[in-house]
């Protein structure tokens, strides 16, 4: 499901270039999303971010000229901002 306010492919590429300095030499883009559990239950904001990551990864996969490979991984939430990421992620 695409988020209500969508970026097109060019807007997304501009966002990535402007925010992260992505260049033509970058061949792989990986999105990481954290997952809720019983200690931090799911909510609409969390669902929105997961849907957004899914939508963006699908959008960029449909345009291989941007990146050779676009990946989407998830991981158990880290419980707080700026905490260390878990040792394992899921595809």
Tab-separated table of N, CA and C in Angstrom:
chain	number	residue	atom	x	y	z
A	1	UNK	N	0.839	-1.171	0.000
A	1	UNK	CA	0.000	0.000	0.000
A	1	UNK	C	0.888	1.239	0.000
A	2	UNK	N	0.660	2.134	-0.922
A	2	UNK	CA	1.440	3.356	-1.014
A	2	UNK	C	0.906	4.393	-0.026
A	3	UNK	N	1.800	5.141	0.615
A	3	UNK	CA	1.364	6.207	1.507
A	3	UNK	C	0.563	7.263	0.747
A	4	UNK	N	-0.281	8.001	1.451
A	4	UNK	CA	-1.177	8.974	0.824
A	4	UNK	C	-0.414	10.053	0.062
A	5	UNK	N	0.650	10.573	0.639
A	5	UNK	CA	1.444	11.596	-0.029
A	5	UNK	C	2.675	10.919	-0.611
A	6	UNK	N	2.644	10.687	-1.916
A	6	UNK	CA	3.701	9.917	-2.554
A	6	UNK	C	4.704	10.824	-3.255
A	7	UNK	N	5.945	10.397	-3.248
A	7	UNK	CA	6.970	11.008	-4.079
A	7	UNK	C	7.053	10.196	-5.357
A	8	UNK	N	7.322	10.864	-6.475
A	8	UNK	CA	7.586	10.080	-7.678
A	8	UNK	C	9.055	9.660	-7.661
A	9	UNK	N	9.458	8.880	-8.646
A	9	UNK	CA	10.823	8.334	-8.663
A	9	UNK	C	11.873	9.432	-8.630
A	10	UNK	N	11.669	10.489	-9.408
A	10	UNK	CA	12.658	11.566	-9.458
A	10	UNK	C	12.723	12.342	-8.148
A	11	UNK	N	11.579	12.576	-7.517
A	11	UNK	CA	11.567	13.264	-6.225
A	11	UNK	C	12.269	12.429	-5.160
A	12	UNK	N	12.039	11.126	-5.195
A	12	UNK	CA	12.696	10.243	-4.227
A	12	UNK	C	14.201	10.228	-4.455
A	13	UNK	N	14.624	10.156	-5.702
A	13	UNK	CA	16.054	10.184	-5.996
A	13	UNK	C	16.664	11.510	-5.525
A	14	UNK	N	15.980	12.623	-5.757
A	14	UNK	CA	16.474	13.927	-5.296
A	14	UNK	C	16.570	13.979	-3.777
A	15	UNK	N	15.578	13.417	-3.097
A	15	UNK	CA	15.606	13.359	-1.636
A	15	UNK	C	16.819	12.575	-1.150
A	16	UNK	N	17.052	11.417	-1.733
A	16	UNK	CA	18.184	10.584	-1.324
A	16	UNK	C	19.515	11.268	-1.614
A	17	UNK	N	19.614	11.927	-2.762
A	17	UNK	CA	20.852	12.637	-3.096
A	17	UNK	C	21.078	13.807	-2.149
A	18	UNK	N	20.026	14.569	-1.872
A	18	UNK	CA	20.155	15.742	-1.020
A	18	UNK	C	20.429	15.409	0.437
A	19	UNK	N	19.775	14.383	0.941
A	19	UNK	CA	19.918	14.035	2.365
A	19	UNK	C	21.132	13.171	2.662
A	20	UNK	N	21.470	12.275	1.731
A	20	UNK	CA	22.512	11.287	2.007
A	20	UNK	C	23.708	11.384	1.071
A	21	UNK	N	23.681	12.322	0.134
A	21	UNK	CA	24.810	12.492	-0.766
A	21	UNK	C	25.028	11.317	-1.704
A	22	UNK	N	23.964	10.625	-2.046
A	22	UNK	CA	24.071	9.469	-2.942
A	22	UNK	C	24.528	9.942	-4.315
A	23	UNK	N	25.450	9.197	-4.891
A	23	UNK	CA	26.013	9.547	-6.195
A	23	UNK	C	25.833	8.393	-7.174
A	24	UNK	N	26.248	8.615	-8.409
A	24	UNK	CA	26.158	7.571	-9.438
A	24	UNK	C	27.013	6.361	-9.082
A	25	UNK	N	28.000	6.530	-8.218
A	25	UNK	CA	28.857	5.419	-7.808
A	25	UNK	C	28.231	4.506	-6.764
A	26	UNK	N	27.093	4.896	-6.226
A	26	UNK	CA	26.395	4.064	-5.239
A	26	UNK	C	25.493	3.089	-5.977
A	27	UNK	N	25.693	1.799	-5.734
A	27	UNK	CA	24.978	0.780	-6.499
A	27	UNK	C	23.904	0.055	-5.702
A	28	UNK	N	23.986	0.099	-4.381
A	28	UNK	CA	23.034	-0.622	-3.538
A	28	UNK	C	22.443	0.335	-2.515
A	29	UNK	N	21.147	0.238	-2.327
A	29	UNK	CA	20.454	1.002	-1.298
A	29	UNK	C	19.703	0.012	-0.415
A	30	UNK	N	19.864	0.157	0.885
A	30	UNK	CA	19.198	-0.730	1.832
A	30	UNK	C	18.337	0.091	2.780
A	31	UNK	N	17.073	-0.273	2.865
A	31	UNK	CA	16.155	0.304	3.841
A	31	UNK	C	16.094	-0.637	5.033
A	32	UNK	N	16.163	-0.083	6.232
A	32	UNK	CA	16.021	-0.853	7.469
A	32	UNK	C	14.790	-0.354	8.208
A	33	UNK	N	13.943	-1.274	8.614
A	33	UNK	CA	12.773	-0.908	9.413
A	33	UNK	C	12.753	-1.752	10.673
A	34	UNK	N	12.401	-1.121	11.771
A	34	UNK	CA	12.315	-1.878	13.018
A	34	UNK	C	10.893	-2.381	13.222
A	35	UNK	N	10.790	-3.474	13.960
A	35	UNK	CA	9.515	-4.155	14.149
A	35	UNK	C	9.039	-4.060	15.590
A	36	UNK	N	7.741	-3.881	15.768
A	36	UNK	CA	7.184	-3.842	17.119
A	36	UNK	C	7.150	-5.231	17.743
A	37	UNK	N	6.929	-5.252	19.040
A	37	UNK	CA	6.695	-6.514	19.749
A	37	UNK	C	5.812	-6.206	20.957
A	38	UNK	N	5.681	-7.134	21.852
A	38	UNK	CA	4.792	-6.941	23.002
A	38	UNK	C	5.235	-5.778	23.893
A	39	UNK	N	6.546	-5.530	23.969
A	39	UNK	CA	7.022	-4.444	24.831
A	39	UNK	C	6.805	-3.066	24.204
A	40	UNK	N	6.810	-2.998	22.890
A	40	UNK	CA	6.499	-1.767	22.150
A	40	UNK	C	5.505	-2.140	21.055
A	41	UNK	N	4.217	-2.071	21.349
A	41	UNK	CA	3.197	-2.519	20.394
A	41	UNK	C	3.133	-1.650	19.138
A	42	UNK	N	2.598	-2.245	18.106
A	42	UNK	CA	2.430	-1.573	16.822
A	42	UNK	C	1.461	-0.398	16.964
A	43	UNK	N	1.644	0.613	16.126
A	43	UNK	CA	0.712	1.742	16.085
A	43	UNK	C	0.697	2.309	14.667
A	44	UNK	N	-0.144	3.273	14.416
A	44	UNK	CA	-0.315	3.790	13.051
A	44	UNK	C	0.951	4.471	12.522
A	45	UNK	N	1.709	5.156	13.375
A	45	UNK	CA	2.956	5.784	12.916
A	45	UNK	C	3.961	4.729	12.467
A	46	UNK	N	4.081	3.684	13.237
A	46	UNK	CA	4.999	2.602	12.910
A	46	UNK	C	4.574	1.929	11.599
A	47	UNK	N	3.284	1.680	11.467
A	47	UNK	CA	2.763	1.074	10.242
A	47	UNK	C	3.039	1.970	9.043
A	48	UNK	N	2.869	3.283	9.207
A	48	UNK	CA	3.140	4.222	8.122
A	48	UNK	C	4.596	4.127	7.676
A	49	UNK	N	5.526	4.104	8.623
A	49	UNK	CA	6.953	4.046	8.272
A	49	UNK	C	7.301	2.742	7.559
A	50	UNK	N	6.728	1.627	8.006
A	50	UNK	CA	6.980	0.356	7.313
A	50	UNK	C	6.405	0.383	5.900
A	51	UNK	N	5.197	0.914	5.753
A	51	UNK	CA	4.591	1.018	4.422
A	51	UNK	C	5.390	1.942	3.516
A	52	UNK	N	5.895	3.031	4.073
A	52	UNK	CA	6.696	3.971	3.294
A	52	UNK	C	7.981	3.309	2.803
A	53	UNK	N	8.665	2.593	3.669
A	53	UNK	CA	9.892	1.890	3.270
A	53	UNK	C	9.594	0.853	2.192
A	54	UNK	N	8.504	0.130	2.342
A	54	UNK	CA	8.106	-0.863	1.335
A	54	UNK	C	7.821	-0.182	0.000
A	55	UNK	N	7.063	0.898	0.041
A	55	UNK	CA	6.720	1.627	-1.183
A	55	UNK	C	7.971	2.177	-1.867
A	56	UNK	N	8.847	2.810	-1.096
A	56	UNK	CA	10.057	3.365	-1.688
A	56	UNK	C	10.945	2.277	-2.280
A	57	UNK	N	11.080	1.163	-1.597
A	57	UNK	CA	11.928	0.091	-2.139
A	57	UNK	C	11.329	-0.454	-3.433
A	58	UNK	N	10.019	-0.619	-3.495
A	58	UNK	CA	9.378	-1.089	-4.727
A	58	UNK	C	9.526	-0.069	-5.847
A	59	UNK	N	9.369	1.198	-5.528
A	59	UNK	CA	9.500	2.257	-6.523
A	59	UNK	C	10.903	2.269	-7.119
A	60	UNK	N	11.913	2.172	-6.275
A	60	UNK	CA	13.292	2.204	-6.768
A	60	UNK	C	13.675	0.914	-7.483
A	61	UNK	N	13.114	-0.212	-7.087
A	61	UNK	CA	13.372	-1.467	-7.810
A	61	UNK	C	12.794	-1.412	-9.221
A	62	UNK	N	11.730	-0.657	-9.402
A	62	UNK	CA	11.099	-0.566	-10.723
A	62	UNK	C	11.900	0.309	-11.682
A	63	UNK	N	12.917	0.976	-11.183
A	63	UNK	CA	13.751	1.856	-12.001
A	63	UNK	C	15.212	1.499	-11.766
A	64	UNK	N	15.700	0.431	-12.411
A	64	UNK	CA	17.063	-0.036	-12.132
A	64	UNK	C	18.158	0.966	-12.488
A	65	UNK	N	17.826	2.032	-13.197
A	65	UNK	CA	18.843	3.033	-13.518
A	65	UNK	C	19.321	3.760	-12.265
A	66	UNK	N	18.497	3.788	-11.209
A	66	UNK	CA	18.883	4.480	-9.982
A	66	UNK	C	19.883	3.659	-9.178
A	67	UNK	N	19.556	2.406	-8.914
A	67	UNK	CA	20.409	1.512	-8.127
A	67	UNK	C	20.369	0.127	-8.751
A	68	UNK	N	21.503	-0.552	-8.711
A	68	UNK	CA	21.526	-1.929	-9.197
A	68	UNK	C	20.736	-2.846	-8.271
A	69	UNK	N	20.763	-2.525	-6.988
A	69	UNK	CA	20.094	-3.380	-6.008
A	69	UNK	C	19.461	-2.511	-4.919
A	70	UNK	N	18.202	-2.796	-4.625
A	70	UNK	CA	17.482	-2.132	-3.538
A	70	UNK	C	16.987	-3.227	-2.604
A	71	UNK	N	17.323	-3.096	-1.329
A	71	UNK	CA	17.001	-4.127	-0.342
A	71	UNK	C	16.134	-3.535	0.764
A	72	UNK	N	15.300	-4.373	1.337
A	72	UNK	CA	14.488	-3.981	2.483
A	72	UNK	C	14.663	-5.042	3.557
A	73	UNK	N	15.163	-4.627	4.706
A	73	UNK	CA	15.377	-5.536	5.831
A	73	UNK	C	14.629	-5.009	7.049
A	74	UNK	N	14.279	-5.921	7.927
A	74	UNK	CA	13.657	-5.537	9.192
A	74	UNK	C	14.461	-6.134	10.340
A	75	UNK	N	14.251	-5.567	11.514
A	75	UNK	CA	14.963	-6.049	12.695
A	75	UNK	C	14.108	-5.782	13.923
A	76	UNK	N	14.318	-6.543	14.982
A	76	UNK	CA	13.597	-6.261	16.227
A	76	UNK	C	13.969	-4.857	16.716
A	77	UNK	N	12.993	-4.111	17.162
A	77	UNK	CA	13.267	-2.732	17.586
A	77	UNK	C	14.378	-2.700	18.635
A	78	UNK	N	15.079	-1.584	18.662
A	78	UNK	CA	16.221	-1.428	19.568
A	78	UNK	C	15.818	-0.832	20.917
A	79	UNK	N	14.550	-0.531	21.102
A	79	UNK	CA	13.974	-0.068	22.368
A	79	UNK	C	14.177	1.416	22.661
A	80	UNK	N	15.080	2.089	21.959
A	80	UNK	CA	15.232	3.527	22.165
A	80	UNK	C	15.988	4.133	20.988
A	81	UNK	N	15.879	5.448	20.866
A	81	UNK	CA	16.602	6.146	19.805
A	81	UNK	C	18.105	6.040	20.026
A	82	UNK	N	18.833	5.895	18.946
A	82	UNK	CA	20.295	5.835	18.950
A	82	UNK	C	20.862	4.644	19.714
A	83	UNK	N	20.048	3.636	19.958
A	83	UNK	CA	20.545	2.413	20.602
A	83	UNK	C	21.266	1.558	19.566
A	84	UNK	N	22.097	0.658	20.030
A	84	UNK	CA	22.767	-0.265	19.118
A	84	UNK	C	21.735	-1.136	18.419
A	85	UNK	N	21.986	-1.416	17.150
A	85	UNK	CA	21.095	-2.303	16.402
A	85	UNK	C	21.307	-3.744	16.844
A	86	UNK	N	20.287	-4.563	16.699
A	86	UNK	CA	20.435	-5.985	17.034
A	86	UNK	C	21.475	-6.654	16.138
A	87	UNK	N	21.919	-7.824	16.555
A	87	UNK	CA	22.931	-8.566	15.803
A	87	UNK	C	22.388	-9.205	14.536
A	88	UNK	N	21.074	-9.303	14.390
A	88	UNK	CA	20.502	-9.974	13.223
A	88	UNK	C	19.367	-9.135	12.628
A	89	UNK	N	19.217	-9.279	11.313
A	89	UNK	CA	18.130	-8.616	10.604
A	89	UNK	C	17.430	-9.652	9.736
A	90	UNK	N	16.246	-9.302	9.246
A	90	UNK	CA	15.446	-10.221	8.450
A	90	UNK	C	15.169	-9.612	7.086
A	91	UNK	N	15.122	-10.448	6.095
A	91	UNK	CA	14.808	-9.982	4.754
A	91	UNK	C	13.336	-10.080	4.506
